[in-house]
C-alpha cells in the first residue's frame, strides 16, 4: 500500500491506473504493479490512504470537538520526528499511544474482531493490550464529568505545537527499503488499529478524553516556550533509568491500553500505524460514549479517570514492555538528534502554561490565515485528493459523510503554529515521499479540502441550505476557489430545505375509542376495570417522567420502577397485556413518530438558530458559539444509536417493566405492523411525462405520495428501533463478552429462529426494488443489536448484504435509483457500520460479504427505489447527524469573526409562513389548526381518513377542473385577443403575445376563487355521502368544513404556485399554433374577461344550507315556563334556614313576617313547578320541607310576625295572629294550595299526622289546634287528602299514642262528619285532645 | 363576586374559619367578615375545611367510651331540660358536627332499644325523618341537630346533590346557547366509556387559547386537597382518554392551582367567555345572512 502511494506520489505509477483500478469492480480487488513487484489489495489500500490522510493532517486538526479524523490532540512526535519505520516504536514511547493503538487494533485488523479468537490473540501481545483492558471498563463515559472541552482543547493545541518540529534525524532514518518492509510487516495489526479513521466510532468523547490526557501529559513532557528544540531535547535526552520510568508513567498512564509493541516484536504489520484511532483511549470500543443505550450511569468514567491518573491500568507486562520501548526509543533519538539541550523532568514552565491559557481565549491569533500562494506540494495534494475522492465516489470508504466531515474539518482547521519556515524547510528537505508534510500547513489543508469539496460538489450540494450558505460564505472557500463559492451559492437556491411544519404537540393521549376499549372488548368486568386503572397509572408515570427526568439524580427505576412493576403484575393477573401493548404502541407512535421535538438539550437544533437569528449581533454569536463548542455541541457524523425525546421514556419503561408477556405482545404487534408497512404500496408518478397538463397534476399527487412515504418510513423506523430494542434486550451486555462466552452464546443462539427474518425481508426488498423503504428501518432494527448478534449467521448475512448494497449505491453514477434515495440509504448504512456493536472490521474484510450474495435478478417492475420519494427534509430527519456540518461550520464562523471583524452577513430569517400575517392572526390560525386536530382526536379514526381522503380528491379535482374550464377558456379568449390584435395594421406579435399573456395570468389568479367555490360545493356532498347516517349534525358540519378547508388549501396552494406557469405554457403552445396558422381574428375585450371572472367569483359566494342543530329536549315544565324560578338548591337552603330557625335556637330578630313567608312559599311553588333543574331527590326534599314548615306553623313553634306589628316597628310581639283570619291561616291556605298542584302529589303529608306534630300542636294553645284542624280541613276540601286518608292517619295516631276512648270518639266524629268536617264539632273535641296531651306526655 | 382567590386570600379565610361551628350563626359571622366573597364560596371553603377538621377528629368522637359519655350526658340533660337544645349544645361544645353527633347518639339509642346494631337504612331514615324516632324528645333533638348543621346531614347532602345537578344543567344550557354540540355523562356511559366527564364536546373548542375536549363541572370551591384528589381520580383520567379539557369550579378555586393549562387542564370559575370554535371563514361570513 505504502509502496503504491509512494509510487503514485513520485509519479512512478500513473494515477490513472490506480484510479481505474479503484473504480473498476470487475478487475477485482488486486492490483499488481510489475514495476514495484507488489500486489495491492483494495481493501488494504483504502484504509491505508485514509489513515495516511488522517495522519498527515493530525497537526492541523485541532479544532472541533468531534474529530472523526485523526485526533490532533495526541502528541505525535513520531510523525514529525521519525521516519515511518520508527514511528511505531516512537508512538508507543510517545504519550498518546495507548489509546491510539487501542482503537487501531479494533479498527481494521481483520484479526481483531472478525474472528473473536484472533483479536484476543493479538491482544495477548502487547500490541492490543487495550483490547483486554477495555471491556473491563463500564460503558458510560460521560464527557460532563471531565474538564470542559475548551480547556482541553486549548491545552491541546499548545501541546501539539510542542511536537510540531521535526528533528533533523529524518535523513538518518534507516533506508527506505527496510522501512517499507517493516511498515508492511506491521500492517496487519496496524490496519486494524489505525484504520479507525480517527475513531469514527469512538465519537468525540473519547477524543475529548484523549485531549485531556494529552493536556495532562504535556506538563510532564516539556514543551518549553517556543522552540521545538527544547521539546525535542526532552524527548531526545539520554535516558536515565529513573527518568525513563518517570516519563513512562507520566506519559503513558493507561499503559495497559497502549498496545503498540516495539517494532521488532510485531513483524506482521503491514501498514504504518497511524494514530487515527486514537480517540478511544481505553479501547472501549464498542460502547457509546454519547448516550449509551443500555447504561445510564456516568460514574464509570470517573473510575476510568481515576485509573488513568494512577497509571495503574493494564498489565504489568505491557508496562514493562512500554518502558523498554521508550528506553530504546529515547536512546535512538538521542543518537539521532544529538541535541545538547538538557532534558527536564518537569519542562512545563509557568509562562508556557500561561501562554496556553491565553491561546484558549483568542485562538485565532495563532491561526495563520490560509493563503493559496503558500500552498506547497500542490501537485501531490491534487493527486491525493483525486485518489481520495475516487474512494469516496466509489463508496470504498465505510462512511462517505464521515469523510466529508473530515474534509470540512480540514477546511475549518485552526491549527496554531508559528514556525512555517522551519517546517517548510523540514518538509521540503525530507526525502521520504510519504514522510513529507502534505497536510501540515493550514494552507495545504484548506487547499486539499477545497479540492475535495469541488470534486464532491454533487454530494455537498445536497446538504441543507444553511450548511451551503455557511460554506459559501466561508472566507477560505472564497479565497481558494471562488468558483466553488459560486457553485455553492447557486446550489443554495436549488436546495429545497423547508422548515418542518409546526408539529402540533398538544395531544398526547391515546383516545378512548368505545369500539376497541369498552367493556365488550374485555373478558371480564375485572379485566375491564383493572385496565381502567392501568391506563391512568401509565399516564401518571409518563407525566412524572416528563416532569422530573431531567432533574439531576433522578433515576427511572428508582422513581417509577415499583409502580411500573406493580402495574405489570396486575396486568398479568387480569390478562390485559394485549390491551396494554396496544395502548403502549399507540402512545409511542403518537409521541415519537415525528422528528423529535423535545429532545435533550444537547440535541437542540442550535444550528437552525444561527440561520434564524441572523448573525447580526456578535454577542449573540458568541453565546451561540459557546453552545456550539460545548462538548455536546458537535457530536460528529456518527453518533451512537439513541432514544431522543420521549423515546427515552418508552425505552426506560420497557427496561424497567421487564415483563416478558408485554414484550412478547409488543414484539408480535411490532413485527406485524412492520411487515405491513413494508408492503405498503406507493404510487409512482404517472408515466406520461409528455403531457404537460398531466405533469402538473402529477406533481401534486406525487407530493401526497411522498408525504405518505415519509410518514410510513418514519413510523417504520420507530417501530423497528423498538422491535430491535425488545428483541435484543435479553442479550444486552454493557461490555463485549469474552471470547468463550461469545462462542457459547453463538452456538446457543444460532439454533433458534429470530422473530423477524431480516434476510428474507431484505432480499425480498432488493428483489422488488423497495430498499428505500426497507433499508432505513432495518438499519434502525440492526442498530439495536447486542454484541453477539452481528456474529449470528442471520444477521451476519444481512449485514453482508447491506454492505454489498452500500458498495453498489454509487451516488455519482446514474442508476435507476434516485439520487436522494441513494443518499439516504448510503447515509444510514454508513452510520450503521460505525455504531459500536457492529464489528469494526466489517468493511474491510470479506467475512461478512462472503455469506451474502446479492441476487442479480432483473426484475422489470420498477419499485419504490425508482420513485423520487426522499427529499432533503426526510434525509435530515432520518440522519440528523448531517446537521453536524452546519455546526462545525458555524463554530468556525463564530470563532473567526473576532479576527476578521465580522464578515458574517446578515442572514435573512426564513419563514415557514407563506404570507405575512399579523402575529395575532397567526396564533389564531394555529389555534384553528389545533382545534381541527383536536376534533379528530376523539372521533373514530375512519372519520379522519375519510376527511383527508375526500379533501385530497376534491382538491385535486378542483385543480383538474380549473385546467379543464378556466385555463382552456382563458386560452380561447387569448386567442381571440391575439387574432384581433393581429388584425390591426401595426401589430407586433411578440408584444401582443406578452401583453395577452400578462392579462391571462392576471385573470388566471381567479382560479383560486373558483377552485375555492368548487371545493366548498363538492366537499360537503362527498362527506355527507361517506359518513354514516348516524353521525351527529355537529360532527358532520365540522367534518364538512374541515374537508372544505383542506381541499381548498390543497387546490389553492397548488394553483397559486402553478397557475401562472400553467397558463403561460398553455398560452405559449396556443400562440405558437395561431402564429403558425395566422388566421382570422376576433376582438375580445380584456375587461370582459375580468368581468366574467368577477361574476363567477360572486356566484361562488352563494350560501349552502347549513344543517340544523338537534332540537332541544324540553322537560315537562308548565307552558311558557322561562325557568327563571329560584334554583332548588337555593330554595332548599332557605327552607332549611327557616326550619332551623323554627327548631331553634334562635333570636327573635331572625323571625320572618307573614309577607316574607308568603313570598318564600310562592317561590317554593315556582321552583317546584319548573322541572328544569329538579331531580327526584331535591324535589322530594323541598316538598318535605314545606310539610315540616306547615307542622312548625300549626304548632306555632315558628311564630310569625304579624304584618301590622312588624310594620309597627317593635316587632317583638310573637304569637298567633288574632282575628278571624290570623296570618298563619293565610300561610296554611297557601300551603294547601301549593300541595294541591300537580307537582306536589308526592308531598309527605303524613308528617302532619305524626305524634311529634300532633303533640306539638296539642302542647300549644287552642288557636294552634284550630289552625291545625283548619289546615286538615282545607286539605280535605281541596281534595289533597281524602277523608279516609285523614282518618287512617288519625287511626294510626290514636293507635300509637292516644287512649282508646279518644280513638273511638275520633272515629265517631269522623264518621259523623260526612261531607265537610264541621269546625265547631271538631273544636268541641279539643278538650279531649287536651286531656290526652297529658297522657301523651306521660307516655314518653 | 370574587371567585378566583389567591392562595393568601384563601388561607386568610381558612384561618378565620378555624374556630367556627357549622351553624347558621357562624355562617352569618363568616359572611359579615368577608363581604367581598360570595356566600357560596365562603360556605364551600368552610365546608371543605370543616370536613378536613372532622376527618382529623372524628375517630376521637367515635370511640365507644366517648360515645357512651356523650350519650349519658345527653340523657341526663334532656331529662333535666326536655325542651332545651341539649344535643346541639353538646355537639358545639365538643366541636363535633351536630348532624354527626345526632347520628352517633341515635345509633347508641337504637342499640339500647334493640340490643343489636341498628341497620344503616333504619338509622338513615330516622335521621331523615325524625318523627320515626320513638322517643319524641330525642326526635326533637335529632332534628334540631340535623337542621342546624350546614356541613353534614341529609339536608346538606341533598342540597349538595341539587347544586351539582343544577350546575350541570346550567352548563348544558350555556353550551346549547353557544350552539356547541356535546355528549353528556349518561350518553357516554351508554357507549361504554370507562370514565366519563360531565361533558364531552363533539367538536372541541379553544378557551383562552387552550384546546378543550371535555368539561367537568364542580359545584364547590377548588382547594388544594380537593383539586389534587380530583386530578388524580378524574381530571387526568379524562385527559388520558379524551385529551385536554376544562374544569369549572363554580364556587371558585385557588388561583395558583390553575397551572396545568399547557398540559391540558384548564380551570375556570364560570362558563368561559373567550371561546374560539372551529370557524370556517366561509361559514362565518354566511351566518349573518342565514336567519331565514
GROMACS .gro file of C-alpha atoms in nm, chain A residues 988-1139:
model
  152
  988UNK     CA    1  -4.632   4.346  -3.315
  989UNK     CA    2  -4.700   3.980  -3.246
  990UNK     CA    3  -4.440   3.941  -2.976
  991UNK     CA    4  -4.558   4.249  -2.787
  992UNK     CA    5  -4.911   4.133  -2.830
  993UNK     CA    6  -4.813   3.795  -2.700
  994UNK     CA    7  -4.657   3.943  -2.390
  995UNK     CA    8  -4.947   4.166  -2.308
  996UNK     CA    9  -5.206   3.896  -2.365
  997UNK     CA   10  -5.007   3.652  -2.161
  998UNK     CA   11  -4.983   3.902  -1.878
  999UNK     CA   12  -5.356   3.965  -1.890
 1000UNK     CA   13  -5.434   3.597  -1.895
 1001UNK     CA   14  -5.211   3.536  -1.599
 1002UNK     CA   15  -5.385   3.805  -1.402
 1003UNK     CA   16  -5.720   3.665  -1.497
 1004UNK     CA   17  -5.590   3.322  -1.410
 1005UNK     CA   18  -5.550   3.418  -1.050
 1006UNK     CA   19  -5.922   3.395  -1.029
 1007UNK     CA   20  -5.870   3.026  -1.044
 1008UNK     CA   21  -5.810   3.040  -0.671
 1009UNK     CA   22  -6.153   3.178  -0.605
 1010UNK     CA   23  -6.309   2.940  -0.849
 1011UNK     CA   24  -6.135   2.643  -0.700
 1012UNK     CA   25  -6.245   2.755  -0.357
 1013UNK     CA   26  -6.600   2.757  -0.479
 1014UNK     CA   27  -6.558   2.417  -0.629
 1015UNK     CA   28  -6.421   2.273  -0.308
 1016UNK     CA   29  -6.691   2.435  -0.097
 1017UNK     CA   30  -6.953   2.284  -0.314
 1018UNK     CA   31  -6.816   1.937  -0.362
 1019UNK     CA   32  -6.663   1.858  -0.026
 1020UNK     CA   33  -6.981   1.860   0.183
 1021UNK     CA   34  -7.163   1.645  -0.067
 1022UNK     CA   35  -6.898   1.380  -0.063
 1023UNK     CA   36  -6.859   1.388   0.311
 1024UNK     CA   37  -7.231   1.358   0.364
 1025UNK     CA   38  -7.243   1.051   0.148
 1026UNK     CA   39  -6.941   0.887   0.300
 1027UNK     CA   40  -7.003   0.939   0.669
 1028UNK     CA   41  -7.251   0.718   0.849
 1029UNK     CA   42  -7.605   0.847   0.859
 1030UNK     CA   43  -7.593   0.839   1.236
 1031UNK     CA   44  -7.321   1.100   1.250
 1032UNK     CA   45  -7.438   1.384   1.466
 1033UNK     CA   46  -7.509   1.711   1.290
 1034UNK     CA   47  -7.231   1.896   1.466
 1035UNK     CA   48  -6.975   1.636   1.375
 1036UNK     CA   49  -7.098   1.626   1.021
 1037UNK     CA   50  -7.087   2.002   0.977
 1038UNK     CA   51  -6.743   2.021   1.124
 1039UNK     CA   52  -6.618   1.741   0.904
 1040UNK     CA   53  -6.760   1.912   0.601
 1041UNK     CA   54  -6.596   2.236   0.689
 1042UNK     CA   55  -6.262   2.079   0.757
 1043UNK     CA   56  -6.280   1.894   0.431
 1044UNK     CA   57  -6.367   2.215   0.257
 1045UNK     CA   58  -6.075   2.392   0.410
 1046UNK     CA   59  -5.827   2.115   0.339
 1047UNK     CA   60  -5.943   2.072  -0.016
 1048UNK     CA   61  -5.937   2.444  -0.078
 1049UNK     CA   62  -5.598   2.479   0.075
 1050UNK     CA   63  -5.463   2.200  -0.132
 1051UNK     CA   64  -5.608   2.326  -0.455
 1052UNK     CA   65  -5.517   2.685  -0.390
 1053UNK     CA   66  -5.165   2.620  -0.281
 1054UNK     CA   67  -5.104   2.425  -0.595
 1055UNK     CA   68  -5.281   2.677  -0.811
 1056UNK     CA   69  -5.115   2.980  -0.663
 1057UNK     CA   70  -4.779   2.822  -0.723
 1058UNK     CA   71  -4.851   2.682  -1.064
 1059UNK     CA   72  -5.140   2.854  -1.232
 1060UNK     CA   73  -4.932   3.124  -1.392
 1061UNK     CA   74  -4.684   2.880  -1.530
 1062UNK     CA   75  -4.963   2.660  -1.648
 1063UNK     CA   76  -5.135   2.942  -1.828
 1064UNK     CA   77  -4.812   3.058  -1.979
 1065UNK     CA   78  -4.736   2.712  -2.104
 1066UNK     CA   79  -5.082   2.661  -2.242
 1067UNK     CA   80  -5.084   3.002  -2.392
 1068UNK     CA   81  -4.747   2.959  -2.549
 1069UNK     CA   82  -4.848   2.646  -2.732
 1070UNK     CA   83  -5.170   2.812  -2.843
 1071UNK     CA   84  -4.983   3.122  -2.950
 1072UNK     CA   85  -4.741   2.917  -3.147
 1073UNK     CA   86  -5.021   2.735  -3.316
 1074UNK     CA   87  -5.204   3.056  -3.400
 1075UNK     CA   88  -4.895   3.224  -3.528
 1076UNK     CA   89  -4.825   2.929  -3.745
 1077UNK     CA   90  -5.165   2.947  -3.898
 1078UNK     CA   91  -5.203   3.327  -3.872
 1079UNK     CA   92  -5.573   3.313  -3.902
 1080UNK     CA   93  -5.869   3.542  -3.878
 1081UNK     CA   94  -5.906   3.742  -3.561
 1082UNK     CA   95  -6.196   3.844  -3.343
 1083UNK     CA   96  -6.164   4.111  -3.078
 1084UNK     CA   97  -6.243   4.036  -2.723
 1085UNK     CA   98  -6.225   4.292  -2.453
 1086UNK     CA   99  -5.993   4.200  -2.183
 1087UNK     CA  100  -6.214   4.376  -1.938
 1088UNK     CA  101  -6.480   4.130  -2.029
 1089UNK     CA  102  -6.266   3.854  -1.907
 1090UNK     CA  103  -6.221   4.018  -1.575
 1091UNK     CA  104  -6.585   4.099  -1.558
 1092UNK     CA  105  -6.676   3.741  -1.622
 1093UNK     CA  106  -6.439   3.638  -1.353
 1094UNK     CA  107  -6.591   3.875  -1.107
 1095UNK     CA  108  -6.928   3.732  -1.179
 1096UNK     CA  109  -6.801   3.388  -1.128
 1097UNK     CA  110  -6.649   3.483  -0.801
 1098UNK     CA  111  -6.962   3.640  -0.670
 1099UNK     CA  112  -7.152   3.335  -0.766
 1100UNK     CA  113  -6.925   3.123  -0.559
 1101UNK     CA  114  -7.032   3.303  -0.253
 1102UNK     CA  115  -7.382   3.172  -0.264
 1103UNK     CA  116  -7.475   3.002   0.052
 1104UNK     CA  117  -7.516   2.638   0.107
 1105UNK     CA  118  -7.777   2.524   0.351
 1106UNK     CA  119  -7.649   2.459   0.692
 1107UNK     CA  120  -7.769   2.175   0.898
 1108UNK     CA  121  -7.990   2.249   1.190
 1109UNK     CA  122  -7.871   2.163   1.530
 1110UNK     CA  123  -8.053   1.884   1.705
 1111UNK     CA  124  -8.367   2.008   1.868
 1112UNK     CA  125  -8.352   2.074   2.234
 1113UNK     CA  126  -8.502   1.820   2.462
 1114UNK     CA  127  -8.758   2.001   2.678
 1115UNK     CA  128  -8.858   1.890   3.020
 1116UNK     CA  129  -9.215   1.899   3.128
 1117UNK     CA  130  -9.232   2.248   3.267
 1118UNK     CA  131  -9.560   2.437   3.252
 1119UNK     CA  132  -9.619   2.608   2.922
 1120UNK     CA  133  -9.430   2.934   2.882
 1121UNK     CA  134  -9.204   2.848   3.173
 1122UNK     CA  135  -8.891   3.053   3.138
 1123UNK     CA  136  -8.704   2.859   3.403
 1124UNK     CA  137  -8.648   3.173   3.599
 1125UNK     CA  138  -8.756   3.026   3.929
 1126UNK     CA  139  -8.505   3.003   4.207
 1127UNK     CA  140  -8.279   2.704   4.189
 1128UNK     CA  141  -8.390   2.411   4.401
 1129UNK     CA  142  -8.071   2.424   4.599
 1130UNK     CA  143  -8.120   2.788   4.684
 1131UNK     CA  144  -8.475   2.732   4.793
 1132UNK     CA  145  -8.385   2.427   4.995
 1133UNK     CA  146  -8.116   2.627   5.166
 1134UNK     CA  147  -8.367   2.895   5.253
 1135UNK     CA  148  -8.617   2.644   5.375
 1136UNK     CA  149  -8.353   2.475   5.579
 1137UNK     CA  150  -8.262   2.805   5.734
 1138UNK     CA  151  -8.623   2.877   5.808
 1139UNK     CA  152  -8.672   2.537   5.966
   0.00000   0.00000   0.00000
